[in-house]
Short mmCIF file of C-alpha atoms in Angstrom, two decimals:
data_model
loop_
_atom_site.label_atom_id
_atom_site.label_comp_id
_atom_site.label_asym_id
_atom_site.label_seq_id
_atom_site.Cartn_x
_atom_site.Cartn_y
_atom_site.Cartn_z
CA UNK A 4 -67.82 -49.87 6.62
CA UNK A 5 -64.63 -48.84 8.26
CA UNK A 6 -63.44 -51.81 11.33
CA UNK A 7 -62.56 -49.56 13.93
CA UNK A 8 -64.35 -47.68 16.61
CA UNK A 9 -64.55 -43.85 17.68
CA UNK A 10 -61.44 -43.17 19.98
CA UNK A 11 -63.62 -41.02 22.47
CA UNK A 12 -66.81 -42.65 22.82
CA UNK A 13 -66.37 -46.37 21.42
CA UNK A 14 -68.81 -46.00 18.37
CA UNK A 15 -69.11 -47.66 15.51
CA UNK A 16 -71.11 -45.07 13.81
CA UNK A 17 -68.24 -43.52 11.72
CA UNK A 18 -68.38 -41.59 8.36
CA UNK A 19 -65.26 -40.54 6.08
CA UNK A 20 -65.01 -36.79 6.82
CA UNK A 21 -62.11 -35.51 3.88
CA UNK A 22 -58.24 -36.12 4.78
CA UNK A 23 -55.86 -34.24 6.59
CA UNK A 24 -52.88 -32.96 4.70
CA UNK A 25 -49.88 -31.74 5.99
CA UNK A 26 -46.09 -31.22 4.69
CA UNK A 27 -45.19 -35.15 3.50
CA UNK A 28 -48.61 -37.06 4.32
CA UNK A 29 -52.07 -36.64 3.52
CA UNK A 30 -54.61 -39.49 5.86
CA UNK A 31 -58.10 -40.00 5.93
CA UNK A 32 -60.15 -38.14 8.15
CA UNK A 33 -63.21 -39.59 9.72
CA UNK A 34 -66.06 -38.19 11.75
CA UNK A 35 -68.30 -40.50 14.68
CA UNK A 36 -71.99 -39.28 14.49
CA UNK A 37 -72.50 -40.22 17.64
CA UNK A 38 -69.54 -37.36 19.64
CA UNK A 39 -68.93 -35.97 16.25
CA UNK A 40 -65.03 -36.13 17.19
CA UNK A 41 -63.21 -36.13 13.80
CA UNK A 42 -60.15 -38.33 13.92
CA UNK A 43 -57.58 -40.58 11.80
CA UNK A 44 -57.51 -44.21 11.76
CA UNK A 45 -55.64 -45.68 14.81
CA UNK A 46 -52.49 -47.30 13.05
CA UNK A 47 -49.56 -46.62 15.63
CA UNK A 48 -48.37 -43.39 13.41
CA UNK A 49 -51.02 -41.23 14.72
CA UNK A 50 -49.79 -37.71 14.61
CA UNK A 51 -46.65 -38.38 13.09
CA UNK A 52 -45.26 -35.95 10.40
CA UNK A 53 -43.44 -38.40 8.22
CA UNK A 54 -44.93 -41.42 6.84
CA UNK A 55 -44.53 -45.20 8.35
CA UNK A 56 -42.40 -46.24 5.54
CA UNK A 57 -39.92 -43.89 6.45
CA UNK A 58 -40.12 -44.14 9.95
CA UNK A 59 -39.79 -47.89 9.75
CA UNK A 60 -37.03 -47.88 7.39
CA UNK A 61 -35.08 -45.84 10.17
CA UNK A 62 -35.48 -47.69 12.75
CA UNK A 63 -34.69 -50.84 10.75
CA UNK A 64 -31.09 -49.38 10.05
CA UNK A 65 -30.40 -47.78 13.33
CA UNK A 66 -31.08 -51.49 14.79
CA UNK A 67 -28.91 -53.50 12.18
CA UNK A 68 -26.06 -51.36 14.03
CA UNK A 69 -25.89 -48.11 11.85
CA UNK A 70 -25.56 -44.86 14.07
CA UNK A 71 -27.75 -42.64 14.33
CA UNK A 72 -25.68 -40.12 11.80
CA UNK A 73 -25.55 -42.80 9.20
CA UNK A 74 -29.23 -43.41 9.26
CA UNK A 75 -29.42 -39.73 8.81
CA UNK A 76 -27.60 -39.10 6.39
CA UNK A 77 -29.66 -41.57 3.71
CA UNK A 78 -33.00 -40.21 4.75
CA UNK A 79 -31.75 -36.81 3.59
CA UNK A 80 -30.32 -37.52 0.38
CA UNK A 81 -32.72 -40.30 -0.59
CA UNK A 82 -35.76 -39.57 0.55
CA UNK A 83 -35.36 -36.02 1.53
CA UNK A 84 -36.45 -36.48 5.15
CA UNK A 85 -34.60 -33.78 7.34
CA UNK A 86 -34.31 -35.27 10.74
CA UNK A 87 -32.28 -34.95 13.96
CA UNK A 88 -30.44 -37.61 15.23
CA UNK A 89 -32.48 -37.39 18.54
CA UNK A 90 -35.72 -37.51 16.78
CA UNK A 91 -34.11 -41.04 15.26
CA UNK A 92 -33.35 -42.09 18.73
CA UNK A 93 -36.96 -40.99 19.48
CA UNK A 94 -38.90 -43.36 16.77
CA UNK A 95 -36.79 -46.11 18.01
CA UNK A 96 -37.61 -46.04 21.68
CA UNK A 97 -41.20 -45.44 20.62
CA UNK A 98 -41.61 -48.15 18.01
CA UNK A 99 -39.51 -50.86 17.95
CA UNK A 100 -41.31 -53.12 20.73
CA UNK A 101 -43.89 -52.09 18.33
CA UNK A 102 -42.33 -53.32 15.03
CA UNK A 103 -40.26 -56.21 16.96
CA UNK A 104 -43.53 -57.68 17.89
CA UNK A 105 -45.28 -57.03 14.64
CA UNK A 106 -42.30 -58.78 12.66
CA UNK A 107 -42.44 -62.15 14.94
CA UNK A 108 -46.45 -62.60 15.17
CA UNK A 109 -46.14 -61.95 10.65
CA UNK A 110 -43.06 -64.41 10.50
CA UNK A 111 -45.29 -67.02 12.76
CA UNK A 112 -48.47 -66.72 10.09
CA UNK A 113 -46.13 -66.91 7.26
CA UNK A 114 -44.47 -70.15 8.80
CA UNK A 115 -47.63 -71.75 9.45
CA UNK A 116 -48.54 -70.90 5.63
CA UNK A 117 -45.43 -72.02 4.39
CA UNK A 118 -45.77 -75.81 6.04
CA UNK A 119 -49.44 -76.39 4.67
#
């Protein structure tokens, strides 16, 4: 049972329906039987081309102070993502509120672990 709802019509009648593929990420495709809209599961990277792992990792080093060259740069020759600088500058307006806010409510859970 998948624990999220159609993106159209709100239903929770939702069936696998294969995965989409594309140059660098494949995701799992699913189909509501009620609209029978086929979508991918909402996770913030929806109809992204590179993977979050990547994405994240960018932004991470752009925001510890590298430019946006020098972030470049490593994504080419390690994990042979070609991107623009701009498209850098991009992720980072789009996702670091995103990640910032992510990062504090997991350090807050791990804290409250930590001192039981």
């Amino acid at each position: 049972m998948v624990s999220f709802s159609c993106p159209k019509c709100c239903a929770l009648d939702i069936v696998k329906r294969g995965k989409r593929y594309n140059k660098t990420i494949v995701k799992q495709l699913y189909r509501c039987n009620d609209c029978r809209l086929t979508f991918v599961e909402p996770d913030g990277f929806e109809r992204m081309r590179f993977n979050k792992e990547k994405i994240v990792r960018a932004i991470h080093m752009h925001e510890d102070g590298m430019s946006l060259s020098k972030v470049q740069n490593p994504l080419w020759q390690h994990d042979n993502v070609k991107v623009t600088r701009w498209t850098i500058s991009e992720w980072t307006k789009k996702y670091s509120v995103f990640l910032k806010s992510a990062s504090s409510s997991g350090k807050s859970n791990n804290q409250g672990q930590n001192s039981s």
